[in-house]
Amino acid sequence: MSKKINSALKDLKKALEAHADVVGGSAVSLKKAQRASAKVAAAAEAYAEVVQAKSGLGSPFAANVSPGLEDATLASLTAERNSIKQHLTGPVPILQAQEEHAEAHEEKHSEAHEEEHREAHEEEHRAEEQHKEESNDESDNKGDTDDNSDNDNRDEESKGN
């Protein structure tokens, strides 16, 4: 064995033994277990790099390196990240200052309120005009109604005779 492979193997064994000691106890500390796992992963990666450099072979841990996500999912996420990265390279618009926003809002609100007031006043004026016309029509019809009621009374008197 080469000296580099032998040294990497020794580090890997040491990391695995430390990991086994941490996770094999009755009370497992999450932080200690995470640190031990990270050391095993780093030692395994170092061992795989030395083996690849010496023999040209791939990593003996390739199937176990990323057990969380499938290759297709990782490729899709990488493509999405790169797409977002390319589209967000333009200038970023600066938002209005709070005071300017408040002034613009007040101005819009004032104009809208003025318009509502004008419309309400016009509607009120139209209602008054309509009421006056109805009152005039009713008073004109009232005179007609009185005449009709007199005629009705006369008709009844003639029928009675």
Short mmCIF file of N, CA and C in Angstrom, two decimals:
data_model
loop_
_atom_site.label_atom_id
_atom_site.label_comp_id
_atom_site.label_asym_id
_atom_site.label_seq_id
_atom_site.Cartn_x
_atom_site.Cartn_y
_atom_site.Cartn_z
N MET A 1 0.84 -1.18 0.00
CA MET A 1 0.00 0.00 0.00
C MET A 1 0.89 1.24 0.00
N SER A 2 0.36 2.29 -0.64
CA SER A 2 1.11 3.54 -0.63
C SER A 2 0.97 4.22 0.72
N LYS A 3 1.91 5.09 1.01
CA LYS A 3 1.90 5.78 2.30
C LYS A 3 0.67 6.68 2.43
N LYS A 4 0.26 7.35 1.34
CA LYS A 4 -0.89 8.26 1.38
C LYS A 4 -2.18 7.49 1.64
N ILE A 5 -2.34 6.36 0.95
CA ILE A 5 -3.56 5.55 1.14
C ILE A 5 -3.57 5.00 2.58
N ASN A 6 -2.44 4.54 3.05
CA ASN A 6 -2.34 3.98 4.39
C ASN A 6 -2.68 5.05 5.44
N SER A 7 -2.19 6.26 5.27
CA SER A 7 -2.46 7.36 6.20
C SER A 7 -3.95 7.74 6.18
N ALA A 8 -4.55 7.82 4.98
CA ALA A 8 -5.97 8.16 4.85
C ALA A 8 -6.84 7.07 5.47
N LEU A 9 -6.44 5.78 5.28
CA LEU A 9 -7.18 4.67 5.87
C LEU A 9 -7.14 4.75 7.40
N LYS A 10 -5.98 5.05 7.93
CA LYS A 10 -5.80 5.18 9.38
C LYS A 10 -6.71 6.28 9.95
N ASP A 11 -6.77 7.44 9.25
CA ASP A 11 -7.64 8.54 9.68
C ASP A 11 -9.11 8.14 9.61
N LEU A 12 -9.46 7.40 8.57
CA LEU A 12 -10.84 6.95 8.40
C LEU A 12 -11.24 5.99 9.53
N LYS A 13 -10.36 5.04 9.84
CA LYS A 13 -10.64 4.09 10.93
C LYS A 13 -10.81 4.83 12.26
N LYS A 14 -9.95 5.79 12.48
CA LYS A 14 -10.00 6.56 13.72
C LYS A 14 -11.33 7.32 13.83
N ALA A 15 -11.77 7.94 12.72
CA ALA A 15 -13.03 8.70 12.70
C ALA A 15 -14.22 7.76 12.91
N LEU A 16 -14.16 6.57 12.29
CA LEU A 16 -15.25 5.60 12.46
C LEU A 16 -15.33 5.10 13.90
N GLU A 17 -14.19 4.83 14.51
CA GLU A 17 -14.18 4.37 15.91
C GLU A 17 -14.73 5.45 16.84
N ALA A 18 -14.35 6.70 16.62
CA ALA A 18 -14.86 7.81 17.44
C ALA A 18 -16.37 7.95 17.25
N HIS A 19 -16.83 7.81 16.02
CA HIS A 19 -18.27 7.89 15.73
C HIS A 19 -19.01 6.78 16.46
N ALA A 20 -18.47 5.56 16.41
CA ALA A 20 -19.11 4.43 17.07
C ALA A 20 -19.18 4.65 18.58
N ASP A 21 -18.15 5.21 19.15
CA ASP A 21 -18.15 5.48 20.59
C ASP A 21 -19.23 6.49 20.97
N VAL A 22 -19.38 7.55 20.17
CA VAL A 22 -20.35 8.61 20.47
C VAL A 22 -21.78 8.10 20.33
N VAL A 23 -22.09 7.45 19.23
CA VAL A 23 -23.49 7.04 18.98
C VAL A 23 -23.83 5.70 19.65
N GLY A 24 -22.84 4.97 20.14
CA GLY A 24 -23.10 3.68 20.76
C GLY A 24 -23.43 3.76 22.23
N GLY A 25 -23.31 4.91 22.85
CA GLY A 25 -23.59 5.06 24.27
C GLY A 25 -25.09 5.09 24.56
N SER A 26 -25.43 5.09 25.84
CA SER A 26 -26.85 5.10 26.23
C SER A 26 -27.48 6.48 26.02
N ALA A 27 -26.76 7.54 26.31
CA ALA A 27 -27.26 8.91 26.10
C ALA A 27 -26.44 9.53 24.98
N VAL A 28 -27.08 9.74 23.84
CA VAL A 28 -26.37 10.26 22.67
C VAL A 28 -26.58 11.77 22.58
N SER A 29 -25.50 12.52 22.58
CA SER A 29 -25.54 13.97 22.41
C SER A 29 -25.64 14.28 20.91
N LEU A 30 -26.62 15.07 20.54
CA LEU A 30 -26.83 15.40 19.13
C LEU A 30 -25.63 16.13 18.54
N LYS A 31 -25.10 17.10 19.25
CA LYS A 31 -23.95 17.86 18.73
C LYS A 31 -22.72 16.96 18.55
N LYS A 32 -22.46 16.11 19.53
CA LYS A 32 -21.30 15.22 19.42
C LYS A 32 -21.48 14.25 18.26
N ALA A 33 -22.70 13.73 18.09
CA ALA A 33 -22.97 12.79 17.00
C ALA A 33 -22.79 13.49 15.65
N GLN A 34 -23.25 14.74 15.54
CA GLN A 34 -23.11 15.49 14.29
C GLN A 34 -21.63 15.76 13.98
N ARG A 35 -20.86 16.12 15.00
CA ARG A 35 -19.43 16.36 14.79
C ARG A 35 -18.72 15.08 14.36
N ALA A 36 -19.05 13.96 15.01
CA ALA A 36 -18.42 12.68 14.67
C ALA A 36 -18.79 12.27 13.25
N SER A 37 -20.03 12.50 12.86
CA SER A 37 -20.47 12.18 11.49
C SER A 37 -19.74 13.03 10.47
N ALA A 38 -19.54 14.29 10.78
CA ALA A 38 -18.82 15.19 9.87
C ALA A 38 -17.37 14.74 9.71
N LYS A 39 -16.76 14.29 10.81
CA LYS A 39 -15.37 13.80 10.74
C LYS A 39 -15.27 12.53 9.90
N VAL A 40 -16.25 11.64 10.02
CA VAL A 40 -16.27 10.42 9.21
C VAL A 40 -16.41 10.78 7.74
N ALA A 41 -17.32 11.71 7.43
CA ALA A 41 -17.53 12.12 6.04
C ALA A 41 -16.27 12.74 5.45
N ALA A 42 -15.61 13.59 6.22
CA ALA A 42 -14.38 14.24 5.75
C ALA A 42 -13.27 13.21 5.54
N ALA A 43 -13.14 12.26 6.47
CA ALA A 43 -12.11 11.21 6.34
C ALA A 43 -12.40 10.31 5.14
N ALA A 44 -13.68 9.99 4.92
CA ALA A 44 -14.05 9.15 3.78
C ALA A 44 -13.76 9.87 2.46
N GLU A 45 -14.04 11.15 2.42
CA GLU A 45 -13.77 11.94 1.22
C GLU A 45 -12.26 12.00 0.95
N ALA A 46 -11.50 12.21 1.99
CA ALA A 46 -10.03 12.26 1.85
C ALA A 46 -9.49 10.91 1.35
N TYR A 47 -10.00 9.83 1.91
CA TYR A 47 -9.58 8.49 1.48
C TYR A 47 -9.93 8.26 0.01
N ALA A 48 -11.15 8.65 -0.40
CA ALA A 48 -11.58 8.46 -1.78
C ALA A 48 -10.71 9.28 -2.74
N GLU A 49 -10.32 10.48 -2.34
CA GLU A 49 -9.47 11.32 -3.19
C GLU A 49 -8.08 10.70 -3.37
N VAL A 50 -7.54 10.16 -2.30
CA VAL A 50 -6.22 9.55 -2.38
C VAL A 50 -6.27 8.29 -3.27
N VAL A 51 -7.32 7.49 -3.11
CA VAL A 51 -7.49 6.28 -3.93
C VAL A 51 -7.65 6.67 -5.40
N GLN A 52 -8.43 7.67 -5.66
CA GLN A 52 -8.67 8.12 -7.04
C GLN A 52 -7.37 8.66 -7.66
N ALA A 53 -6.61 9.41 -6.89
CA ALA A 53 -5.35 9.96 -7.40
C ALA A 53 -4.33 8.86 -7.69
N LYS A 54 -4.30 7.83 -6.87
CA LYS A 54 -3.32 6.75 -7.04
C LYS A 54 -3.73 5.77 -8.14
N SER A 55 -5.04 5.38 -8.14
CA SER A 55 -5.46 4.30 -9.04
C SER A 55 -6.32 4.77 -10.20
N GLY A 56 -6.92 5.96 -10.09
CA GLY A 56 -7.81 6.43 -11.15
C GLY A 56 -9.23 5.90 -10.99
N LEU A 57 -9.47 5.11 -9.97
CA LEU A 57 -10.81 4.56 -9.72
C LEU A 57 -11.68 5.59 -9.01
N GLY A 58 -12.98 5.42 -9.16
CA GLY A 58 -13.92 6.32 -8.49
C GLY A 58 -13.98 6.04 -7.00
N SER A 59 -14.79 6.83 -6.32
CA SER A 59 -14.92 6.70 -4.87
C SER A 59 -15.61 5.40 -4.49
N PRO A 60 -15.08 4.68 -3.51
CA PRO A 60 -15.75 3.48 -3.04
C PRO A 60 -17.02 3.82 -2.23
N PHE A 61 -17.20 5.08 -1.90
CA PHE A 61 -18.36 5.51 -1.13
C PHE A 61 -19.40 6.25 -1.98
N ALA A 62 -19.31 6.19 -3.29
CA ALA A 62 -20.15 6.98 -4.18
C ALA A 62 -21.63 6.79 -3.91
N ALA A 63 -22.08 5.59 -3.62
CA ALA A 63 -23.50 5.35 -3.38
C ALA A 63 -23.96 5.94 -2.05
N ASN A 64 -23.04 6.16 -1.14
CA ASN A 64 -23.41 6.63 0.19
C ASN A 64 -23.13 8.11 0.42
N VAL A 65 -22.57 8.79 -0.54
CA VAL A 65 -22.18 10.18 -0.32
C VAL A 65 -23.40 11.07 -0.13
N SER A 66 -24.42 10.93 -0.97
CA SER A 66 -25.60 11.79 -0.89
C SER A 66 -26.86 10.94 -0.84
N PRO A 67 -27.15 10.31 0.28
CA PRO A 67 -28.33 9.45 0.34
C PRO A 67 -29.65 10.21 0.42
N GLY A 68 -29.61 11.52 0.65
CA GLY A 68 -30.83 12.29 0.86
C GLY A 68 -31.65 12.55 -0.39
N LEU A 69 -31.02 12.99 -1.46
CA LEU A 69 -31.74 13.37 -2.67
C LEU A 69 -31.23 12.58 -3.88
N GLU A 70 -32.15 12.31 -4.82
CA GLU A 70 -31.76 11.61 -6.03
C GLU A 70 -31.01 12.55 -6.96
N ASP A 71 -30.27 11.97 -7.89
CA ASP A 71 -29.47 12.76 -8.83
C ASP A 71 -30.33 13.70 -9.67
N ALA A 72 -31.49 13.20 -10.12
CA ALA A 72 -32.38 14.03 -10.95
C ALA A 72 -32.86 15.25 -10.16
N THR A 73 -33.17 15.06 -8.89
CA THR A 73 -33.62 16.17 -8.05
C THR A 73 -32.51 17.18 -7.85
N LEU A 74 -31.31 16.69 -7.58
CA LEU A 74 -30.16 17.58 -7.41
C LEU A 74 -29.88 18.37 -8.68
N ALA A 75 -29.98 17.71 -9.84
CA ALA A 75 -29.75 18.39 -11.11
C ALA A 75 -30.80 19.47 -11.35
N SER A 76 -32.06 19.15 -11.03
CA SER A 76 -33.15 20.12 -11.20
C SER A 76 -32.94 21.33 -10.29
N LEU A 77 -32.58 21.08 -9.04
CA LEU A 77 -32.35 22.19 -8.11
C LEU A 77 -31.16 23.06 -8.53
N THR A 78 -30.12 22.41 -9.03
CA THR A 78 -28.94 23.16 -9.50
C THR A 78 -29.31 24.04 -10.69
N ALA A 79 -30.09 23.48 -11.63
CA ALA A 79 -30.51 24.25 -12.80
C ALA A 79 -31.39 25.43 -12.39
N GLU A 80 -32.28 25.21 -11.44
CA GLU A 80 -33.15 26.28 -10.96
C GLU A 80 -32.33 27.38 -10.29
N ARG A 81 -31.38 26.99 -9.45
CA ARG A 81 -30.53 27.97 -8.77
C ARG A 81 -29.75 28.81 -9.78
N ASN A 82 -29.18 28.15 -10.80
CA ASN A 82 -28.42 28.88 -11.81
C ASN A 82 -29.29 29.82 -12.61
N SER A 83 -30.52 29.40 -12.91
CA SER A 83 -31.46 30.26 -13.64
C SER A 83 -31.79 31.52 -12.84
N ILE A 84 -32.06 31.34 -11.57
CA ILE A 84 -32.37 32.47 -10.70
C ILE A 84 -31.16 33.40 -10.60
N LYS A 85 -30.00 32.82 -10.48
CA LYS A 85 -28.77 33.60 -10.36
C LYS A 85 -28.57 34.48 -11.60
N GLN A 86 -28.86 33.94 -12.79
CA GLN A 86 -28.67 34.69 -14.03
C GLN A 86 -29.69 35.80 -14.18
N HIS A 87 -30.91 35.59 -13.69
CA HIS A 87 -31.97 36.59 -13.87
C HIS A 87 -31.93 37.70 -12.83
N LEU A 88 -31.23 37.52 -11.75
CA LEU A 88 -31.18 38.53 -10.71
C LEU A 88 -29.92 39.39 -10.77
N THR A 89 -29.36 39.55 -11.96
CA THR A 89 -28.13 40.33 -12.06
C THR A 89 -28.38 41.78 -12.44
N GLY A 90 -29.65 42.16 -12.71
CA GLY A 90 -29.96 43.53 -13.13
C GLY A 90 -30.01 44.47 -11.94
N PRO A 91 -30.30 45.75 -12.23
CA PRO A 91 -30.38 46.74 -11.15
C PRO A 91 -31.59 46.46 -10.26
N VAL A 92 -31.45 46.77 -9.00
CA VAL A 92 -32.53 46.59 -8.05
C VAL A 92 -33.24 47.93 -7.88
N PRO A 93 -34.58 47.97 -8.06
CA PRO A 93 -35.28 49.25 -7.93
C PRO A 93 -35.28 49.72 -6.48
N ILE A 94 -35.16 51.04 -6.31
CA ILE A 94 -35.17 51.65 -4.98
C ILE A 94 -36.60 52.03 -4.65
N LEU A 95 -37.06 51.63 -3.49
CA LEU A 95 -38.42 51.93 -3.07
C LEU A 95 -38.53 53.38 -2.62
N GLN A 96 -39.76 53.91 -2.70
CA GLN A 96 -40.02 55.28 -2.28
C GLN A 96 -39.75 55.43 -0.79
N ALA A 97 -39.30 56.60 -0.41
CA ALA A 97 -39.11 56.88 1.01
C ALA A 97 -40.48 56.91 1.68
N GLN A 98 -40.55 56.64 2.95
CA GLN A 98 -41.82 56.56 3.68
C GLN A 98 -42.59 57.87 3.62
N GLU A 99 -41.89 59.02 3.75
CA GLU A 99 -42.57 60.32 3.72
C GLU A 99 -43.18 60.58 2.36
N GLU A 100 -42.44 60.29 1.29
CA GLU A 100 -42.96 60.50 -0.06
C GLU A 100 -44.18 59.62 -0.28
N HIS A 101 -44.12 58.40 0.21
CA HIS A 101 -45.24 57.48 0.06
C HIS A 101 -46.47 58.03 0.79
N ALA A 102 -46.27 58.55 2.00
CA ALA A 102 -47.38 59.08 2.79
C ALA A 102 -47.99 60.30 2.09
N GLU A 103 -47.14 61.19 1.54
CA GLU A 103 -47.64 62.37 0.83
C GLU A 103 -48.44 61.96 -0.40
N ALA A 104 -47.92 61.01 -1.15
CA ALA A 104 -48.62 60.56 -2.35
C ALA A 104 -49.95 59.93 -1.96
N HIS A 105 -49.96 59.15 -0.89
CA HIS A 105 -51.19 58.51 -0.44
C HIS A 105 -52.21 59.55 0.01
N GLU A 106 -51.74 60.57 0.75
CA GLU A 106 -52.64 61.62 1.23
C GLU A 106 -53.22 62.40 0.06
N GLU A 107 -52.40 62.69 -0.93
CA GLU A 107 -52.86 63.42 -2.11
C GLU A 107 -53.93 62.62 -2.85
N LYS A 108 -53.68 61.36 -3.04
CA LYS A 108 -54.67 60.50 -3.72
C LYS A 108 -55.96 60.44 -2.92
N HIS A 109 -55.81 60.28 -1.60
CA HIS A 109 -56.97 60.18 -0.73
C HIS A 109 -57.76 61.48 -0.77
N SER A 110 -57.07 62.63 -0.76
CA SER A 110 -57.73 63.93 -0.78
C SER A 110 -58.51 64.11 -2.08
N GLU A 111 -57.90 63.74 -3.21
CA GLU A 111 -58.59 63.85 -4.49
C GLU A 111 -59.80 62.95 -4.54
N ALA A 112 -59.67 61.76 -4.04
CA ALA A 112 -60.78 60.82 -4.04
C ALA A 112 -61.91 61.33 -3.14
N HIS A 113 -61.55 61.88 -1.99
CA HIS A 113 -62.55 62.40 -1.07
C HIS A 113 -63.29 63.58 -1.70
N GLU A 114 -62.54 64.45 -2.37
CA GLU A 114 -63.14 65.60 -3.04
C GLU A 114 -64.14 65.15 -4.10
N GLU A 115 -63.76 64.15 -4.87
CA GLU A 115 -64.62 63.61 -5.93
C GLU A 115 -65.89 63.01 -5.32
N GLU A 116 -65.73 62.25 -4.23
CA GLU A 116 -66.90 61.66 -3.56
C GLU A 116 -67.83 62.75 -3.04
N HIS A 117 -67.26 63.80 -2.47
CA HIS A 117 -68.07 64.90 -1.93
C HIS A 117 -68.84 65.58 -3.06
N ARG A 118 -68.18 65.83 -4.18
CA ARG A 118 -68.83 66.48 -5.32
C ARG A 118 -69.97 65.61 -5.84
N GLU A 119 -69.71 64.31 -5.98
CA GLU A 119 -70.75 63.39 -6.47
C GLU A 119 -71.93 63.33 -5.51
N ALA A 120 -71.65 63.31 -4.21
CA ALA A 120 -72.72 63.26 -3.21
C ALA A 120 -73.55 64.54 -3.28
N HIS A 121 -72.89 65.69 -3.45
CA HIS A 121 -73.60 66.96 -3.55
C HIS A 121 -74.48 66.99 -4.79
N GLU A 122 -73.95 66.53 -5.92
CA GLU A 122 -74.74 66.50 -7.16
C GLU A 122 -75.94 65.57 -7.01
N GLU A 123 -75.75 64.44 -6.36
CA GLU A 123 -76.84 63.49 -6.15
C GLU A 123 -77.91 64.11 -5.25
N GLU A 124 -77.48 64.82 -4.24
CA GLU A 124 -78.40 65.49 -3.33
C GLU A 124 -79.20 66.55 -4.09
N HIS A 125 -78.53 67.30 -4.95
CA HIS A 125 -79.18 68.34 -5.75
C HIS A 125 -80.22 67.71 -6.69
N ARG A 126 -79.85 66.60 -7.34
CA ARG A 126 -80.79 65.90 -8.22
C ARG A 126 -82.00 65.40 -7.45
N ALA A 127 -81.78 64.90 -6.24
CA ALA A 127 -82.88 64.39 -5.43
C ALA A 127 -83.84 65.53 -5.05
N GLU A 128 -83.28 66.70 -4.71
CA GLU A 128 -84.13 67.86 -4.38
C GLU A 128 -84.96 68.29 -5.58
N GLU A 129 -84.34 68.34 -6.76
CA GLU A 129 -85.05 68.72 -7.98
C GLU A 129 -86.17 67.74 -8.28
N GLN A 130 -85.87 66.46 -8.12
CA GLN A 130 -86.87 65.43 -8.39
C GLN A 130 -88.02 65.55 -7.39
N HIS A 131 -87.69 65.82 -6.14
CA HIS A 131 -88.71 65.96 -5.11
C HIS A 131 -89.61 67.16 -5.42
N LYS A 132 -89.01 68.26 -5.87
CA LYS A 132 -89.80 69.45 -6.22
C LYS A 132 -90.74 69.13 -7.38
N GLU A 133 -90.25 68.43 -8.39
CA GLU A 133 -91.08 68.07 -9.54
C GLU A 133 -92.23 67.18 -9.11
N GLU A 134 -91.94 66.22 -8.24
CA GLU A 134 -92.99 65.31 -7.75
C GLU A 134 -94.03 66.08 -6.94
N SER A 135 -93.56 67.04 -6.15
CA SER A 135 -94.48 67.84 -5.35
C SER A 135 -95.39 68.66 -6.25
N ASN A 136 -94.82 69.25 -7.30
CA ASN A 136 -95.62 70.03 -8.25
C ASN A 136 -96.62 69.14 -8.97
N ASP A 137 -96.21 67.94 -9.38
CA ASP A 137 -97.10 67.01 -10.07
C ASP A 137 -98.23 66.58 -9.14
N GLU A 138 -97.93 66.35 -7.85
CA GLU A 138 -98.95 65.92 -6.90
C GLU A 138 -99.96 67.03 -6.65
N SER A 139 -99.49 68.28 -6.54
CA SER A 139 -100.43 69.38 -6.30
C SER A 139 -101.30 69.60 -7.53
N ASP A 140 -100.76 69.43 -8.72
CA ASP A 140 -101.56 69.54 -9.94
C ASP A 140 -102.58 68.41 -9.98
N ASN A 141 -102.21 67.21 -9.63
CA ASN A 141 -103.11 66.06 -9.66
C ASN A 141 -104.13 66.14 -8.54
N LYS A 142 -103.81 66.82 -7.44
CA LYS A 142 -104.71 66.94 -6.31
C LYS A 142 -105.95 67.73 -6.74
N GLY A 143 -105.73 68.76 -7.47
CA GLY A 143 -106.86 69.56 -7.97
C GLY A 143 -107.72 68.71 -8.88
N ASP A 144 -107.12 67.88 -9.70
CA ASP A 144 -107.86 66.99 -10.58
C ASP A 144 -108.62 65.96 -9.78
N THR A 145 -108.06 65.49 -8.73
CA THR A 145 -108.68 64.46 -7.92
C THR A 145 -109.92 65.02 -7.22
N ASP A 146 -109.83 66.26 -6.75
CA ASP A 146 -110.97 66.87 -6.08
C ASP A 146 -112.11 67.02 -7.06
N ASP A 147 -111.82 67.41 -8.29
CA ASP A 147 -112.85 67.54 -9.31
C ASP A 147 -113.48 66.20 -9.60
N ASN A 148 -112.67 65.17 -9.67
CA ASN A 148 -113.17 63.83 -9.96
C ASN A 148 -114.06 63.33 -8.83
N SER A 149 -113.67 63.62 -7.59
CA SER A 149 -114.49 63.16 -6.47
C SER A 149 -115.84 63.88 -6.46
N ASP A 150 -115.88 65.16 -6.88
CA ASP A 150 -117.15 65.87 -6.98
C ASP A 150 -118.01 65.23 -8.05
N ASN A 151 -117.39 64.87 -9.16
CA ASN A 151 -118.13 64.22 -10.24
C ASN A 151 -118.68 62.88 -9.79
N ASP A 152 -117.90 62.14 -9.01
CA ASP A 152 -118.34 60.85 -8.51
C ASP A 152 -119.54 61.02 -7.59
N ASN A 153 -119.50 62.07 -6.75
CA ASN A 153 -120.62 62.32 -5.83
C ASN A 153 -121.89 62.66 -6.61
N ARG A 154 -121.78 63.44 -7.67
CA ARG A 154 -122.93 63.81 -8.48
C ARG A 154 -123.52 62.60 -9.17
N ASP A 155 -122.65 61.70 -9.65
CA ASP A 155 -123.11 60.48 -10.33
C ASP A 155 -123.92 59.62 -9.36
N GLU A 156 -123.46 59.53 -8.11
CA GLU A 156 -124.15 58.73 -7.12
C GLU A 156 -125.53 59.33 -6.80
N GLU A 157 -125.59 60.66 -6.73
CA GLU A 157 -126.85 61.33 -6.42
C GLU A 157 -127.85 61.11 -7.53
N SER A 158 -127.41 61.13 -8.78
CA SER A 158 -128.32 60.94 -9.90
C SER A 158 -128.80 59.51 -9.98
N LYS A 159 -127.98 58.57 -9.59
CA LYS A 159 -128.37 57.17 -9.57
C LYS A 159 -129.43 56.93 -8.48
N GLY A 160 -129.24 57.61 -7.42
CA GLY A 160 -130.18 57.45 -6.30
C GLY A 160 -131.57 57.98 -6.64
N ASN A 161 -131.73 58.93 -7.53
CA ASN A 161 -133.00 59.53 -7.91
C ASN A 161 -133.64 58.75 -8.95
#
